[in-house]
């Protein structure tokens, strides 16, 4: 956890003034001396936090014990220890050294990572000249100064616990709300993707049905043309059959009439030889005519038999055509059923389209909400920038006052004491104000970054879906 936004500005300003006015001199200025605590007070504070520590330990510091105290302060303020930095340092060593990782021992590597985190903390506390020698070769004067600044920072932090908890809870609520909205957005995107896939499947099925329908229509047209031709041939065959049947009946009637006439004339032929001769002559003539007529009728009979066979073949073809027509009727019934099913699917597809449009309206609403949030974020950023500029100006003024008070401190002892109290109060107020402003800026910036990443992700997935 990073407490850079909650650092006390009075510690930072006094340290900067100290380095600006007394750089290159071994002794500290009056403002640094103001921050220093007594050895007994430092030892008591460290013992109170749970680490056994005495005034003698501060006078004759041991590196292991001092490192333990620093590690406890880092864990209290930043939740960082040697164990927490070990994975990152091991990964960095694997990336840099690769197969030569044993060159740097793990304890040294972890201590270096802990030193980097501890330096960030001490910079925020006001110690800008912290070095690695303060861990390996600590001195009494350096430890008094460092521990004094850390203890003052811890005291200041404890006075701002309510504000810290309030802003932390606000950040957690905002994070939970963003996670909820992101989850809802993911659900809607998954639902939209499913609807798009279902729409593609339905469209492909409809296209296949339409293609099959067109093929069946073309086949039906061809069959209708063939049926018309067969019907025309059947009509011609029926007409020819009727004509030939009438001619056969007519010939048959004539033959029966001739036989009847022959039976009637037979008794007369037996009367006399002359008569018989005459009758025989007439009968021979009649027989000749009848034979010729019979041959003619036989020829016609064979022609009629051929026509009958042709009619049978045509009847078979007509039966096959009728069967084909019945199959076509069955296919048409199936096609009607498929058309009804396609209509139902078109209705379902239109309903899915309505759902898609509803999702698009929801997306547009979310876009408008996003634009409003971005406008609010921009307004908060501008307000925070304006507040920050005002705070910087006021901080510069207070720093000037603080410098003048430092110059007059030797001349006005008691008056400096009263003004110091007032300056501390003003600086505390300014620190609170800056802390609130920086918290608002960081919260707005984090929210803007999260919303921006969510928007980019959503736009990318929408483009992929489209």
Tab-separated table of C-alpha atoms in Angstrom:
chain	number	residue	atom	x	y	z
A	1	UNK	CA	0.000	0.000	0.000
A	2	UNK	CA	1.386	3.378	-1.012
A	3	UNK	CA	0.951	6.289	1.427
A	4	UNK	CA	2.551	8.905	-0.823
A	5	UNK	CA	-0.636	10.977	-0.933
A	6	UNK	CA	-0.836	11.092	2.875
A	7	UNK	CA	2.657	12.344	3.658
A	8	UNK	CA	2.979	15.367	5.904
A	9	UNK	CA	3.941	18.413	3.879
A	10	UNK	CA	5.461	20.141	6.879
A	11	UNK	CA	8.118	17.424	7.095
A	12	UNK	CA	8.878	17.674	3.371
A	13	UNK	CA	9.079	21.504	3.380
A	14	UNK	CA	11.364	21.600	6.404
A	15	UNK	CA	13.646	19.012	4.833
A	16	UNK	CA	13.808	20.879	1.535
A	17	UNK	CA	14.566	24.153	3.333
A	18	UNK	CA	17.230	22.382	5.344
A	19	UNK	CA	18.941	21.038	2.254
A	20	UNK	CA	18.634	24.385	0.404
A	21	UNK	CA	20.087	26.593	3.123
A	22	UNK	CA	22.548	24.298	4.851
A	23	UNK	CA	23.823	22.042	2.075
A	24	UNK	CA	27.473	21.115	2.568
A	25	UNK	CA	27.423	21.809	6.315
A	26	UNK	CA	27.525	18.919	8.829
A	27	UNK	CA	25.072	20.321	11.396
A	28	UNK	CA	21.289	20.518	10.945
A	29	UNK	CA	19.335	23.785	10.854
A	30	UNK	CA	16.739	24.885	13.399
A	31	UNK	CA	13.771	23.386	11.534
A	32	UNK	CA	15.464	19.967	11.492
A	33	UNK	CA	16.226	20.341	15.171
A	34	UNK	CA	12.556	21.138	15.747
A	35	UNK	CA	11.592	17.746	14.272
A	36	UNK	CA	14.153	15.783	16.309
A	37	UNK	CA	12.982	13.829	19.355
A	38	UNK	CA	14.990	12.868	22.412
A	39	UNK	CA	16.734	9.520	22.614
A	40	UNK	CA	14.533	8.399	25.493
A	41	UNK	CA	11.344	9.333	23.633
A	42	UNK	CA	12.473	7.492	20.480
A	43	UNK	CA	13.384	4.371	22.466
A	44	UNK	CA	10.068	4.497	24.319
A	45	UNK	CA	8.033	4.839	21.082
A	46	UNK	CA	9.842	1.926	19.433
A	47	UNK	CA	9.356	-0.229	22.539
A	48	UNK	CA	5.658	0.704	22.616
A	49	UNK	CA	5.097	-0.657	19.105
A	50	UNK	CA	6.320	-4.110	20.141
A	51	UNK	CA	10.043	-4.087	19.324
A	52	UNK	CA	12.392	-4.263	22.368
A	53	UNK	CA	14.562	-1.173	22.138
A	54	UNK	CA	16.484	0.903	24.666
A	55	UNK	CA	18.443	4.149	24.736
A	56	UNK	CA	21.704	2.158	24.694
A	57	UNK	CA	20.606	0.417	21.492
A	58	UNK	CA	20.164	3.833	19.927
A	59	UNK	CA	23.515	5.092	21.197
A	60	UNK	CA	25.328	1.958	19.925
A	61	UNK	CA	23.176	0.697	17.055
A	62	UNK	CA	23.460	-2.813	15.682
A	63	UNK	CA	22.625	-3.266	11.937
A	64	UNK	CA	20.450	-6.365	12.482
A	65	UNK	CA	18.341	-4.711	15.153
A	66	UNK	CA	18.025	-1.451	13.195
A	67	UNK	CA	16.991	-3.386	10.076
A	68	UNK	CA	14.341	-5.170	12.145
A	69	UNK	CA	12.949	-1.823	13.370
A	70	UNK	CA	12.896	-0.414	9.824
A	71	UNK	CA	11.174	-3.563	8.593
A	72	UNK	CA	8.483	-3.204	11.240
A	73	UNK	CA	7.864	0.436	10.290
A	74	UNK	CA	7.618	-0.543	6.580
A	75	UNK	CA	5.160	-3.321	7.386
A	76	UNK	CA	3.047	-0.971	9.512
A	77	UNK	CA	2.886	1.867	6.969
A	78	UNK	CA	3.237	0.105	3.584
A	79	UNK	CA	2.613	-3.605	4.347
A	80	UNK	CA	6.063	-4.429	2.918
A	81	UNK	CA	8.668	-6.831	4.367
A	82	UNK	CA	11.589	-8.776	2.956
A	83	UNK	CA	9.266	-11.734	2.344
A	84	UNK	CA	6.798	-9.646	0.294
A	85	UNK	CA	9.523	-8.295	-2.013
A	86	UNK	CA	11.202	-11.686	-2.434
A	87	UNK	CA	9.037	-12.944	-5.402
A	88	UNK	CA	9.561	-9.742	-7.381
A	89	UNK	CA	13.299	-9.659	-6.676
A	90	UNK	CA	13.655	-13.352	-7.559
A	91	UNK	CA	11.817	-12.791	-10.863
A	92	UNK	CA	14.035	-9.795	-11.626
A	93	UNK	CA	17.157	-11.830	-10.846
A	94	UNK	CA	15.958	-14.656	-13.114
A	95	UNK	CA	15.373	-12.158	-15.916
A	96	UNK	CA	18.725	-10.364	-15.521
A	97	UNK	CA	21.122	-13.076	-14.356
A	98	UNK	CA	19.316	-16.158	-15.780
A	99	UNK	CA	21.614	-19.157	-15.126
A	100	UNK	CA	23.993	-17.076	-12.901
A	101	UNK	CA	21.460	-16.339	-10.167
A	102	UNK	CA	23.797	-17.576	-7.416
A	103	UNK	CA	26.070	-14.566	-7.952
A	104	UNK	CA	23.750	-12.441	-5.748
A	105	UNK	CA	22.636	-14.181	-2.508
A	106	UNK	CA	18.935	-14.192	-1.781
A	107	UNK	CA	19.355	-12.259	1.524
A	108	UNK	CA	21.277	-9.475	-0.222
A	109	UNK	CA	18.744	-9.404	-3.053
A	110	UNK	CA	15.773	-9.159	-0.660
A	111	UNK	CA	17.549	-6.468	1.386
A	112	UNK	CA	18.089	-4.379	-1.755
A	113	UNK	CA	14.392	-4.650	-2.691
A	114	UNK	CA	13.373	-3.770	0.873
A	115	UNK	CA	15.752	-0.776	0.801
A	116	UNK	CA	14.095	0.563	-2.384
A	117	UNK	CA	10.613	0.397	-0.787
A	118	UNK	CA	11.888	1.835	2.510
A	119	UNK	CA	13.506	4.747	0.657
A	120	UNK	CA	10.140	5.664	-0.907
A	121	UNK	CA	8.572	5.697	2.551
A	122	UNK	CA	11.342	7.864	4.047
A	123	UNK	CA	11.177	10.308	1.133
A	124	UNK	CA	7.493	10.814	1.927
A	125	UNK	CA	8.409	11.236	5.597
A	126	UNK	CA	10.905	13.974	4.687
A	127	UNK	CA	14.202	12.021	4.691
A	128	UNK	CA	15.572	12.588	1.189
A	129	UNK	CA	19.187	11.588	1.905
A	130	UNK	CA	18.525	8.014	3.114
A	131	UNK	CA	21.275	5.658	1.890
A	132	UNK	CA	22.169	1.976	2.089
A	133	UNK	CA	24.802	2.722	4.712
A	134	UNK	CA	22.003	3.681	7.136
A	135	UNK	CA	21.031	-0.010	7.111
A	136	UNK	CA	24.504	-1.557	7.174
A	137	UNK	CA	26.482	1.049	9.188
A	138	UNK	CA	23.953	3.099	11.204
A	139	UNK	CA	25.074	6.007	13.368
A	140	UNK	CA	23.431	7.609	16.375
A	141	UNK	CA	22.906	11.042	14.800
A	142	UNK	CA	21.403	9.625	11.595
A	143	UNK	CA	19.122	7.205	13.443
A	144	UNK	CA	17.815	9.943	15.746
A	145	UNK	CA	16.930	12.097	12.756
A	146	UNK	CA	15.360	9.254	10.730
A	147	UNK	CA	13.403	7.754	13.641
A	148	UNK	CA	12.187	11.234	14.649
A	149	UNK	CA	10.742	11.886	11.196
A	150	UNK	CA	9.161	8.413	11.022
A	151	UNK	CA	7.581	8.702	14.484
A	152	UNK	CA	6.223	12.176	13.648
A	153	UNK	CA	4.779	10.765	10.419
A	154	UNK	CA	3.137	7.860	12.316
A	155	UNK	CA	1.617	10.306	14.788
A	156	UNK	CA	0.323	12.458	11.970
A	157	UNK	CA	-1.130	9.389	10.236
A	158	UNK	CA	-2.913	8.300	13.397
A	159	UNK	CA	-4.614	11.692	13.634
A	160	UNK	CA	-5.948	11.201	10.056
A	161	UNK	CA	-7.266	7.646	10.508
A	162	UNK	CA	-10.912	8.653	10.035
A	163	UNK	CA	-10.171	10.476	6.780
A	164	UNK	CA	-8.061	7.578	5.491
A	165	UNK	CA	-10.794	5.039	6.293
A	166	UNK	CA	-13.456	7.252	4.712
A	167	UNK	CA	-11.617	7.598	1.405
A	168	UNK	CA	-10.613	3.937	1.431
A	169	UNK	CA	-14.266	2.921	1.872
A	170	UNK	CA	-15.275	5.271	-0.957
A	171	UNK	CA	-12.665	3.687	-3.191
A	172	UNK	CA	-13.885	0.181	-2.300
A	173	UNK	CA	-17.524	1.134	-3.054
A	174	UNK	CA	-16.485	2.608	-6.396
A	175	UNK	CA	-14.440	-0.491	-7.209
A	176	UNK	CA	-17.348	-2.804	-6.335
A	177	UNK	CA	-19.726	-0.721	-8.453
A	178	UNK	CA	-17.324	-0.826	-11.408
A	179	UNK	CA	-16.921	-4.610	-11.020
A	180	UNK	CA	-20.724	-5.010	-10.957
A	181	UNK	CA	-21.173	-2.875	-14.075
A	182	UNK	CA	-18.352	-4.727	-15.795
A	183	UNK	CA	-19.978	-8.074	-14.995
A	184	UNK	CA	-23.342	-6.884	-16.318
A	185	UNK	CA	-21.602	-5.598	-19.432
A	186	UNK	CA	-19.929	-8.988	-19.964
A	187	UNK	CA	-23.282	-10.778	-19.564
A	188	UNK	CA	-24.939	-8.484	-22.111
A	189	UNK	CA	-22.061	-8.953	-24.547
A	190	UNK	CA	-22.297	-12.754	-24.196
A	191	UNK	CA	-26.049	-12.587	-24.757
A	192	UNK	CA	-25.560	-10.379	-27.817
A	193	UNK	CA	-22.948	-12.768	-29.213
A	194	UNK	CA	-25.319	-15.723	-28.739
A	195	UNK	CA	-28.094	-13.823	-30.525
A	196	UNK	CA	-25.759	-12.992	-33.422
A	197	UNK	CA	-24.747	-16.657	-33.748
A	198	UNK	CA	-28.385	-17.785	-33.605
A	199	UNK	CA	-29.258	-15.222	-36.242
A	200	UNK	CA	-26.480	-16.509	-38.527
A	201	UNK	CA	-27.675	-20.101	-38.099
A	202	UNK	CA	-31.289	-19.160	-38.866
A	203	UNK	CA	-30.228	-17.103	-41.884
A	204	UNK	CA	-28.173	-20.010	-43.297
A	205	UNK	CA	-31.127	-22.404	-42.774
A	206	UNK	CA	-33.501	-19.952	-44.468
A	207	UNK	CA	-31.106	-19.597	-47.395
A	208	UNK	CA	-30.914	-23.391	-47.801
A	209	UNK	CA	-34.716	-23.668	-47.684
A	210	UNK	CA	-35.092	-20.883	-50.246
A	211	UNK	CA	-32.565	-22.566	-52.560
A	212	UNK	CA	-34.381	-25.893	-52.253
A	213	UNK	CA	-37.707	-24.152	-52.857
A	214	UNK	CA	-36.362	-22.583	-56.049
A	215	UNK	CA	-35.097	-25.971	-57.245
A	216	UNK	CA	-38.463	-27.596	-56.513
A	217	UNK	CA	-40.264	-24.789	-58.325
A	218	UNK	CA	-38.095	-25.259	-61.428
A	219	UNK	CA	-38.667	-29.029	-61.301
A	220	UNK	CA	-42.426	-28.473	-60.875
A	221	UNK	CA	-42.510	-26.195	-63.914
A	222	UNK	CA	-40.728	-28.824	-65.987
A	223	UNK	CA	-43.177	-31.507	-64.787
A	224	UNK	CA	-46.128	-29.236	-65.583
A	225	UNK	CA	-44.851	-28.791	-69.140
A	226	UNK	CA	-44.356	-32.553	-69.498
A	227	UNK	CA	-47.853	-33.151	-68.096
A	228	UNK	CA	-49.326	-30.785	-70.681
A	229	UNK	CA	-47.523	-32.604	-73.520
A	230	UNK	CA	-48.648	-36.019	-72.226
A	231	UNK	CA	-52.224	-34.736	-71.897
A	232	UNK	CA	-52.165	-33.515	-75.476
A	233	UNK	CA	-50.865	-36.904	-76.714
A	234	UNK	CA	-53.518	-38.664	-74.628
A	235	UNK	CA	-56.264	-36.542	-76.138
A	236	UNK	CA	-55.036	-37.296	-79.655
A	237	UNK	CA	-54.827	-41.008	-78.844
A	238	UNK	CA	-58.375	-40.953	-77.417
A	239	UNK	CA	-59.682	-39.234	-80.544
A	240	UNK	CA	-57.910	-41.767	-82.795
A	241	UNK	CA	-59.241	-44.668	-80.683
A	242	UNK	CA	-62.787	-43.334	-80.900
A	243	UNK	CA	-62.538	-42.947	-84.667
A	244	UNK	CA	-61.120	-46.453	-85.202
A	245	UNK	CA	-63.650	-47.986	-82.804
A	246	UNK	CA	-66.501	-46.399	-84.755
A	247	UNK	CA	-65.119	-47.720	-88.069
A	248	UNK	CA	-64.756	-51.253	-86.586
A	249	UNK	CA	-68.298	-51.258	-85.288
A	250	UNK	CA	-69.555	-50.067	-88.662
A	251	UNK	CA	-67.706	-52.868	-90.500
A	252	UNK	CA	-68.886	-55.428	-88.006
A	253	UNK	CA	-72.502	-54.374	-88.496
A	254	UNK	CA	-72.113	-54.623	-92.293
A	255	UNK	CA	-70.601	-58.142	-91.999
A	256	UNK	CA	-73.457	-59.283	-89.733
A	257	UNK	CA	-75.992	-57.829	-92.196
A	258	UNK	CA	-74.338	-59.668	-95.110
A	259	UNK	CA	-74.387	-62.954	-93.235
A	260	UNK	CA	-78.044	-62.469	-92.476
A	261	UNK	CA	-78.731	-61.751	-96.157
A	262	UNK	CA	-76.746	-64.894	-97.099
A	263	UNK	CA	-78.819	-67.038	-94.748
A	264	UNK	CA	-81.973	-65.620	-96.243
A	265	UNK	CA	-80.832	-66.368	-99.835
A	266	UNK	CA	-79.548	-69.889	-99.152
A	267	UNK	CA	-82.986	-71.683	-99.559
A	268	UNK	CA	-83.480	-70.081	-102.930
A	269	UNK	CA	-80.166	-71.392	-104.214
A	270	UNK	CA	-81.299	-75.049	-103.855
A	271	UNK	CA	-84.215	-74.836	-106.210
A	272	UNK	CA	-82.517	-75.620	-109.658
A	273	UNK	CA	-79.070	-76.064	-111.148
A	274	UNK	CA	-79.438	-73.031	-113.274
A	275	UNK	CA	-80.591	-71.129	-110.358
A	276	UNK	CA	-77.816	-72.690	-108.346
A	277	UNK	CA	-75.360	-71.792	-111.061
A	278	UNK	CA	-76.593	-68.285	-111.019
A	279	UNK	CA	-76.651	-68.297	-107.300
A	280	UNK	CA	-73.148	-69.802	-107.229
A	281	UNK	CA	-71.955	-67.148	-109.588
A	282	UNK	CA	-73.544	-64.460	-107.507
A	283	UNK	CA	-72.292	-66.076	-104.330
A	284	UNK	CA	-68.803	-66.347	-105.781
A	285	UNK	CA	-68.926	-62.731	-106.584
A	286	UNK	CA	-70.299	-62.017	-103.139
A	287	UNK	CA	-67.629	-64.249	-101.585
A	288	UNK	CA	-64.933	-62.473	-103.502
A	289	UNK	CA	-66.269	-59.183	-102.297
A	290	UNK	CA	-66.572	-60.543	-98.755
A	291	UNK	CA	-62.978	-61.889	-98.859
A	292	UNK	CA	-61.696	-58.595	-100.032
A	293	UNK	CA	-63.808	-56.912	-97.376
A	294	UNK	CA	-62.565	-59.422	-94.776
A	295	UNK	CA	-58.949	-58.799	-95.723
A	296	UNK	CA	-59.592	-55.108	-95.491
A	297	UNK	CA	-61.246	-55.588	-92.080
A	298	UNK	CA	-58.350	-57.823	-90.946
A	299	UNK	CA	-55.926	-55.128	-91.910
A	300	UNK	CA	-58.000	-52.613	-90.005
A	301	UNK	CA	-58.244	-55.034	-87.072
A	302	UNK	CA	-54.430	-55.334	-86.947
A	303	UNK	CA	-54.225	-51.554	-87.169
A	304	UNK	CA	-56.726	-51.292	-84.328
A	305	UNK	CA	-54.693	-53.866	-82.311
A	306	UNK	CA	-51.590	-51.752	-82.897
A	307	UNK	CA	-53.506	-48.665	-81.814
A	308	UNK	CA	-54.759	-50.584	-78.741
A	309	UNK	CA	-51.185	-51.532	-77.815
A	310	UNK	CA	-50.175	-47.913	-78.325
A	311	UNK	CA	-53.059	-46.866	-76.076
A	312	UNK	CA	-51.896	-49.359	-73.424
A	313	UNK	CA	-48.408	-47.906	-73.536
A	314	UNK	CA	-49.879	-44.421	-73.359
A	315	UNK	CA	-52.078	-45.502	-70.435
A	316	UNK	CA	-48.939	-46.771	-68.658
A	317	UNK	CA	-47.220	-43.436	-69.331
A	318	UNK	CA	-50.315	-41.589	-68.114
A	319	UNK	CA	-50.350	-43.713	-64.922
A	320	UNK	CA	-46.683	-42.900	-64.394
A	321	UNK	CA	-47.446	-39.206	-64.952
A	322	UNK	CA	-50.341	-39.419	-62.476
A	323	UNK	CA	-48.031	-41.077	-59.953
A	324	UNK	CA	-45.442	-38.337	-60.551
A	325	UNK	CA	-48.151	-35.713	-60.097
A	326	UNK	CA	-49.199	-37.328	-56.792
A	327	UNK	CA	-45.572	-37.252	-55.654
A	328	UNK	CA	-45.355	-33.618	-56.735
A	329	UNK	CA	-48.518	-32.917	-54.716
A	330	UNK	CA	-46.908	-34.590	-51.692
A	331	UNK	CA	-43.758	-32.512	-52.217
A	332	UNK	CA	-45.915	-29.394	-52.524
A	333	UNK	CA	-47.619	-30.249	-49.223
A	334	UNK	CA	-44.193	-30.707	-47.619
A	335	UNK	CA	-43.056	-27.448	-49.196
A	336	UNK	CA	-46.098	-25.674	-47.725
A	337	UNK	CA	-45.261	-27.130	-44.307
A	338	UNK	CA	-41.657	-25.997	-44.691
A	339	UNK	CA	-42.905	-22.569	-45.787
A	340	UNK	CA	-45.019	-22.377	-42.618
A	341	UNK	CA	-42.007	-23.467	-40.559
A	342	UNK	CA	-39.861	-20.877	-42.354
A	343	UNK	CA	-42.493	-18.229	-41.591
A	344	UNK	CA	-42.402	-19.212	-37.933
A	345	UNK	CA	-38.621	-19.019	-37.988
A	346	UNK	CA	-38.784	-15.628	-39.689
A	347	UNK	CA	-41.080	-14.491	-36.867
A	348	UNK	CA	-38.597	-15.872	-34.339
A	349	UNK	CA	-35.791	-14.150	-36.235
A	350	UNK	CA	-37.686	-10.856	-36.190
A	351	UNK	CA	-38.208	-11.317	-32.446
A	352	UNK	CA	-34.485	-11.930	-32.050
A	353	UNK	CA	-33.876	-8.826	-34.130
A	354	UNK	CA	-36.079	-6.874	-31.724
A	355	UNK	CA	-34.013	-8.255	-28.856
A	356	UNK	CA	-30.847	-7.190	-30.662
A	357	UNK	CA	-32.248	-3.703	-31.134
A	358	UNK	CA	-33.140	-3.641	-27.435
A	359	UNK	CA	-29.564	-4.588	-26.602
A	360	UNK	CA	-28.347	-1.849	-28.945
A	361	UNK	CA	-30.584	0.663	-27.169
A	362	UNK	CA	-29.170	-0.547	-23.854
A	363	UNK	CA	-25.690	-0.103	-25.291
A	364	UNK	CA	-26.547	3.437	-26.399
A	365	UNK	CA	-27.852	4.170	-22.902
A	366	UNK	CA	-24.617	2.844	-21.393
A	367	UNK	CA	-22.654	4.993	-23.849
A	368	UNK	CA	-24.584	8.073	-22.740
A	369	UNK	CA	-23.970	7.162	-19.092
A	370	UNK	CA	-20.300	6.722	-19.899
A	371	UNK	CA	-20.162	10.132	-21.582
A	372	UNK	CA	-21.790	11.686	-18.521
A	373	UNK	CA	-19.267	9.966	-16.260
A	374	UNK	CA	-16.449	11.205	-18.467
A	375	UNK	CA	-17.838	14.747	-18.297
A	376	UNK	CA	-18.055	14.469	-14.510
A	377	UNK	CA	-14.522	13.109	-14.379
A	378	UNK	CA	-13.287	15.972	-16.548
A	379	UNK	CA	-15.084	18.485	-14.314
A	380	UNK	CA	-13.561	16.857	-11.209
A	381	UNK	CA	-10.126	16.953	-12.843
A	382	UNK	CA	-10.460	20.635	-13.685
A	383	UNK	CA	-11.718	21.384	-10.174
A	384	UNK	CA	-8.894	19.353	-8.657
A	385	UNK	CA	-6.350	21.152	-10.843
A	386	UNK	CA	-7.718	24.523	-9.780
A	387	UNK	CA	-7.696	23.477	-6.131
A	388	UNK	CA	-4.185	22.112	-6.523
A	389	UNK	CA	-2.965	25.397	-8.039
A	390	UNK	CA	-4.558	27.345	-5.202
A	391	UNK	CA	-3.072	24.968	-2.660
A	392	UNK	CA	0.369	25.293	-4.244
A	393	UNK	CA	0.148	29.070	-4.142
A	394	UNK	CA	-0.924	29.022	-0.538
A	395	UNK	CA	1.808	26.485	0.227
A	396	UNK	CA	4.426	28.773	-1.333
A	397	UNK	CA	3.155	31.642	0.759
A	398	UNK	CA	3.292	29.494	3.897
A	399	UNK	CA	6.792	28.374	3.033
A	400	UNK	CA	7.864	32.007	2.743
A	401	UNK	CA	6.320	32.693	6.126
A	402	UNK	CA	8.049	29.634	7.511
A	403	UNK	CA	11.434	30.800	6.204
A	404	UNK	CA	10.942	34.256	7.695
A	405	UNK	CA	9.988	32.683	10.996
A	406	UNK	CA	13.139	30.538	10.846
A	407	UNK	CA	15.322	33.619	10.297
A	408	UNK	CA	13.665	35.469	13.206
A	409	UNK	CA	13.690	32.472	15.548
A	410	UNK	CA	17.049	33.380	17.160
A	411	UNK	CA	15.871	36.931	17.865
A	412	UNK	CA	12.368	36.185	19.106
A	413	UNK	CA	12.390	33.091	21.279
A	414	UNK	CA	8.977	33.125	22.925
A	415	UNK	CA	7.329	34.798	19.938
A	416	UNK	CA	8.779	32.130	17.644
A	417	UNK	CA	7.319	29.490	19.920
A	418	UNK	CA	3.796	30.976	19.587
A	419	UNK	CA	4.183	31.411	15.806
A	420	UNK	CA	5.503	27.878	15.485
A	421	UNK	CA	2.324	26.584	17.047
A	422	UNK	CA	0.242	28.658	14.620
A	423	UNK	CA	2.376	27.540	11.666
A	424	UNK	CA	1.922	23.884	12.702
A	425	UNK	CA	-1.829	24.337	12.836
A	426	UNK	CA	-1.895	26.031	9.430
A	427	UNK	CA	0.359	23.385	7.926
A	428	UNK	CA	-1.811	20.624	9.349
A	429	UNK	CA	-4.846	22.221	7.779
A	430	UNK	CA	-2.996	22.595	4.487
A	431	UNK	CA	-1.815	18.994	4.675
A	432	UNK	CA	-5.388	17.843	5.265
A	433	UNK	CA	-6.585	19.988	2.383
A	434	UNK	CA	-3.887	18.707	0.012
A	435	UNK	CA	-4.497	15.157	1.125
A	436	UNK	CA	-8.192	15.486	0.330
A	437	UNK	CA	-7.426	17.100	-3.036
A	438	UNK	CA	-4.878	14.446	-3.984
A	439	UNK	CA	-7.220	11.664	-2.886
A	440	UNK	CA	-9.975	13.109	-5.064
A	441	UNK	CA	-7.574	13.480	-7.993
A	442	UNK	CA	-6.289	9.912	-7.613
A	443	UNK	CA	-9.786	8.484	-7.218
A	444	UNK	CA	-11.039	10.397	-10.270
A	445	UNK	CA	-7.970	9.375	-12.272
A	446	UNK	CA	-8.308	5.704	-11.300
A	447	UNK	CA	-11.989	5.740	-12.155
A	448	UNK	CA	-11.249	7.407	-15.488
A	449	UNK	CA	-8.571	4.812	-16.335
A	450	UNK	CA	-10.862	1.910	-15.428
A	451	UNK	CA	-13.765	3.332	-17.419
A	452	UNK	CA	-11.468	4.022	-20.368
A	453	UNK	CA	-10.113	0.449	-20.326
A	454	UNK	CA	-13.654	-0.936	-20.057
A	455	UNK	CA	-14.779	1.194	-22.998
A	456	UNK	CA	-11.861	0.132	-25.155
A	457	UNK	CA	-12.450	-3.521	-24.275
A	458	UNK	CA	-16.169	-3.206	-25.020
A	459	UNK	CA	-15.527	-1.435	-28.355
A	460	UNK	CA	-12.959	-4.083	-29.347
A	461	UNK	CA	-15.367	-6.936	-28.578
A	462	UNK	CA	-18.205	-5.186	-30.396
A	463	UNK	CA	-15.990	-4.731	-33.461
A	464	UNK	CA	-15.001	-8.387	-33.333
A	465	UNK	CA	-18.639	-9.424	-32.975
A	466	UNK	CA	-19.661	-7.224	-35.906
